[in-house]
Short mmCIF file of C-alpha atoms in Angstrom, two decimals:
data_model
loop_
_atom_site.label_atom_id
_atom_site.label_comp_id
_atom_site.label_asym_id
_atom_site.label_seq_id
_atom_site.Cartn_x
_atom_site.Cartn_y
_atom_site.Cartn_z
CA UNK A 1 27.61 72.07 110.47
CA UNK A 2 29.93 68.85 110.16
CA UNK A 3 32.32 68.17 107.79
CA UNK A 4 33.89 64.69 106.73
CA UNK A 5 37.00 64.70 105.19
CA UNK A 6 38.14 61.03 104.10
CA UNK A 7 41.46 59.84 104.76
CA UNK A 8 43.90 59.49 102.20
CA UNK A 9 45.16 55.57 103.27
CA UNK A 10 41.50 54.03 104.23
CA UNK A 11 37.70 53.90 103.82
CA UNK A 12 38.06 56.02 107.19
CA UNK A 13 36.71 59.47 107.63
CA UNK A 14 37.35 62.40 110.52
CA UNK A 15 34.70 64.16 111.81
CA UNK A 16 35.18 67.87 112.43
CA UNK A 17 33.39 71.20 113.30
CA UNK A 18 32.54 73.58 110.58
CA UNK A 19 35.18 76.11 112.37
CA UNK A 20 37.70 74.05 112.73
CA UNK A 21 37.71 72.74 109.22
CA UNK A 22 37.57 76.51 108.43
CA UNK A 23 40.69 77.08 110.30
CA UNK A 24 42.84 74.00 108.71
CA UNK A 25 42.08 74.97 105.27
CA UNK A 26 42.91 78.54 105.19
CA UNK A 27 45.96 78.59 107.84
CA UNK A 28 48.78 79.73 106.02
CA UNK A 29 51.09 77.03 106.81
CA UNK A 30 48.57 74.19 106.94
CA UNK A 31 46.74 75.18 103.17
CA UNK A 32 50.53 75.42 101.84
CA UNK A 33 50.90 72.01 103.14
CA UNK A 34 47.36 70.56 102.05
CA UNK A 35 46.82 69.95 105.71
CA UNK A 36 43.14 68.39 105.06
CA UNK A 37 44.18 66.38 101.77
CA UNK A 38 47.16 64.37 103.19
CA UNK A 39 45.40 63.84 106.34
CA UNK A 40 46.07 59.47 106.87
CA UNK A 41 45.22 57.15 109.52
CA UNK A 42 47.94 56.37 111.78
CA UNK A 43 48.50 52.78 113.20
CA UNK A 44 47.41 53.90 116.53
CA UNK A 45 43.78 54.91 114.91
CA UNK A 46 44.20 58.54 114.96
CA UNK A 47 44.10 60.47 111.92
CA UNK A 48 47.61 62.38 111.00
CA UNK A 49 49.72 64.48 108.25
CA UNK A 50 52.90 62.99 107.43
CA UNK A 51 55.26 64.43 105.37
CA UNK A 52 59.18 63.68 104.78
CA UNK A 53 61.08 66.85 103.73
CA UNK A 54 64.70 67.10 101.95
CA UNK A 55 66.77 69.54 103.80
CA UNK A 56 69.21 71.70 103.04
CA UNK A 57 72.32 69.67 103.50
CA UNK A 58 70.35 66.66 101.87
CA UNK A 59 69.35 64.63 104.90
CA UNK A 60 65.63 64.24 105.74
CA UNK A 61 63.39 65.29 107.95
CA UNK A 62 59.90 63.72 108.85
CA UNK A 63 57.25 66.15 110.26
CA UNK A 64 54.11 64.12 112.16
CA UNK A 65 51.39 66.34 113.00
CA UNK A 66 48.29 64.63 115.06
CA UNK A 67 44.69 65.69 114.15
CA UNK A 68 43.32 65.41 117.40
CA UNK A 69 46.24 67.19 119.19
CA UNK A 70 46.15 70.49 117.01
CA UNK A 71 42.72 70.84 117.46
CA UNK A 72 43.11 70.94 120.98
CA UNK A 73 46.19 73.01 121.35
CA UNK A 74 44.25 75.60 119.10
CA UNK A 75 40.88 75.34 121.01
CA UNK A 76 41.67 73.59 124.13
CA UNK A 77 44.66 74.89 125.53
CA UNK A 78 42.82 76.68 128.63
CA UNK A 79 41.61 73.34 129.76
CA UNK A 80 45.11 71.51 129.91
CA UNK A 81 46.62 71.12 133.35
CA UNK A 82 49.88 69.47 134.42
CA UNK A 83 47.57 66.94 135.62
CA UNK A 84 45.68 66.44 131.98
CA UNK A 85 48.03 66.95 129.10
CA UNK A 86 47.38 63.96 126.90
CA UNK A 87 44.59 64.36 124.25
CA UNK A 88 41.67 61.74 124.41
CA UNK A 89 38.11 61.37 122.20
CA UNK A 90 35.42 61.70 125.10
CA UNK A 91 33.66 58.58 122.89
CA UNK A 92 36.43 56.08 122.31
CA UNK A 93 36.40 57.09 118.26
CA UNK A 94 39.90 58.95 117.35
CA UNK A 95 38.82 60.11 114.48
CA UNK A 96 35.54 61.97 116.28
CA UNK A 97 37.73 65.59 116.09
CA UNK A 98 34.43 67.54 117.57
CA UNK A 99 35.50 70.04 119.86
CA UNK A 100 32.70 68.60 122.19
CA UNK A 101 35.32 64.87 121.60
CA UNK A 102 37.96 65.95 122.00
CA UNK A 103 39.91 66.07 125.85
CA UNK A 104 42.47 66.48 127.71
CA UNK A 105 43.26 63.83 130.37
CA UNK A 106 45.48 62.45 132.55
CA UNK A 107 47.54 59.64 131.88
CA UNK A 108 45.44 57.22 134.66
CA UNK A 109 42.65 57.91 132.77
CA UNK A 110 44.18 58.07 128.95
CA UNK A 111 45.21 54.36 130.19
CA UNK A 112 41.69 53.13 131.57
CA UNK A 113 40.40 54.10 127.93
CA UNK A 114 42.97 52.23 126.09
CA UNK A 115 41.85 49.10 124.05
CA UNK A 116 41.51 45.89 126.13
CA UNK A 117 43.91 43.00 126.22
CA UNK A 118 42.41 40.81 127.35
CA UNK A 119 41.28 37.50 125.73
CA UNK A 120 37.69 38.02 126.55
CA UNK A 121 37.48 41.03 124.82
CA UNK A 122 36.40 42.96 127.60
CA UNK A 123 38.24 44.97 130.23
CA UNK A 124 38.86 43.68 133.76
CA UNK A 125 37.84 40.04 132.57
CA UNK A 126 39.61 37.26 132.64
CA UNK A 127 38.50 33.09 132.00
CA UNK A 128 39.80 31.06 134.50
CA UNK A 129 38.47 27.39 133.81
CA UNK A 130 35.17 27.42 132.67
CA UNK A 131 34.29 31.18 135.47
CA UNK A 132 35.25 34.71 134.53
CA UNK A 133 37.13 36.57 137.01
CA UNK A 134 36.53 40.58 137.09
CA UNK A 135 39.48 42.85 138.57
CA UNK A 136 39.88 46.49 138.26
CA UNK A 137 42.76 48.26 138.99
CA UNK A 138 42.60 51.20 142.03
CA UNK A 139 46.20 52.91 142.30
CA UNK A 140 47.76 50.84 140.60
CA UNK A 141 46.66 47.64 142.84
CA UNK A 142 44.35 45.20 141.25
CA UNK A 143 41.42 44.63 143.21
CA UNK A 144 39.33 41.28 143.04
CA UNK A 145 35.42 41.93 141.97
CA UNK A 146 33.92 38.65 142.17
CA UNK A 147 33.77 35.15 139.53
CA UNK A 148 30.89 34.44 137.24
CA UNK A 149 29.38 32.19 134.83
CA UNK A 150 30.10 34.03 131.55
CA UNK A 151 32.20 36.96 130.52
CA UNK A 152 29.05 39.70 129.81
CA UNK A 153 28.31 39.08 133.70
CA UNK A 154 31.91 39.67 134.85
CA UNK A 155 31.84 42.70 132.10
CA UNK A 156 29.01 44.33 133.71
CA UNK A 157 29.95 44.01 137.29
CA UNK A 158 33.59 45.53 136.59
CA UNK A 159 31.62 48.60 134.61
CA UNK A 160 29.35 48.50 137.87
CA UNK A 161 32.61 49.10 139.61
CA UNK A 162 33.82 51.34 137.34
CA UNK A 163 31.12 53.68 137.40
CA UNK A 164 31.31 53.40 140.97
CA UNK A 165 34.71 54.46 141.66
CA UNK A 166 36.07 56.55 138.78
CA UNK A 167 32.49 57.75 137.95
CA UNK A 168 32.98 59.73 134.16
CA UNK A 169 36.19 58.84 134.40
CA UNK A 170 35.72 55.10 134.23
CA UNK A 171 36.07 52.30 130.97
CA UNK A 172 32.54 51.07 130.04
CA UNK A 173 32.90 47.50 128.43
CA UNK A 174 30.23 47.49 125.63
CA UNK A 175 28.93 44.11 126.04
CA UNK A 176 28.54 42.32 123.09
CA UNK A 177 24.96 40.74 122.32
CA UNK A 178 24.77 36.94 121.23
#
């Protein structure tokens, strides 16, 4: 089963396993803290529970917990390496918190996911005059790919390339239909 849970700052919802919702809402700590009710989306897209506490002595202390990251530290943590240590949504959507979404990764690939840039909209395109150029970066070289006549044709060769070289591990542009 799947459970929604809307977030408390937008229209927004996380998606989550029946177990792992099972686990957030009767965890001691997290049900004290009304884990699943505070959860808010974060500026970065990921769904997280923020909460400012007064200490002691009067000063104040913020505790940020991400979604996406205690989910995999709970289930996950057998498949985290020194290699792949940050946590990644297999499908691009943070706030997909399926155990079959969530990843760990390493920080060339956590990179090649990130949003594009790029004026065009679309990874590893660039206009240059009235052409599209189409580079993808291989250790941390940019490599040249070829020009074309419009930015879907550039788009596609660089996920061409992609696929080709990083395989699962590659950015997919979606390319946008006109």
């Amino acid at each position: 089963m799947l459970y929604k849970v809307k977030l408390k700052n937008a229209d927004d919802h996380v998606l989550l396993d029946d177990h792992v919702y099972e686990w957030l809402t009767t965890d001691p700590y997290l049900s004290k803290v009304d884990f699943i009710n505070n959860l808010r989306r974060h500026s970065s897209g990921c769904a997280v529970f923020q909460k400012t506490w007064k200490k002691a002595d009067g000063s104040f202390k913020t505790e940020t917990i991400y979604l996406h990251k205690l989910i995999a530290e709970k289930y996950l943590a057998d498949t985290k390496t020194k290699e792949n240590k940050l946590v990644g949504a297999k499908n691009g959507n943070k706030l997909d918190c399926r155990l079959e979404n969530v990843v760990y990764r390493s920080r060339a690939v956590s990179s090649r996911m990130r949003k594009t840039s790029s004026k065009t909209g679309y990874t590893g395109v660039y206009q240059e005059n009235n052409r599209y150029r189409a580079v993808i970066s291989i250790d941390r070289k940019s490599m040249h790919i070829g020009m074309f006549d419009t930015a879907e044709e550039a788009a596609l060769a660089y996920n061409k390339k992609s696929k080709e070289i990083y395989g699962d591990q590659g950015k997919l542009n979606v390319i946008k239909q006109h």
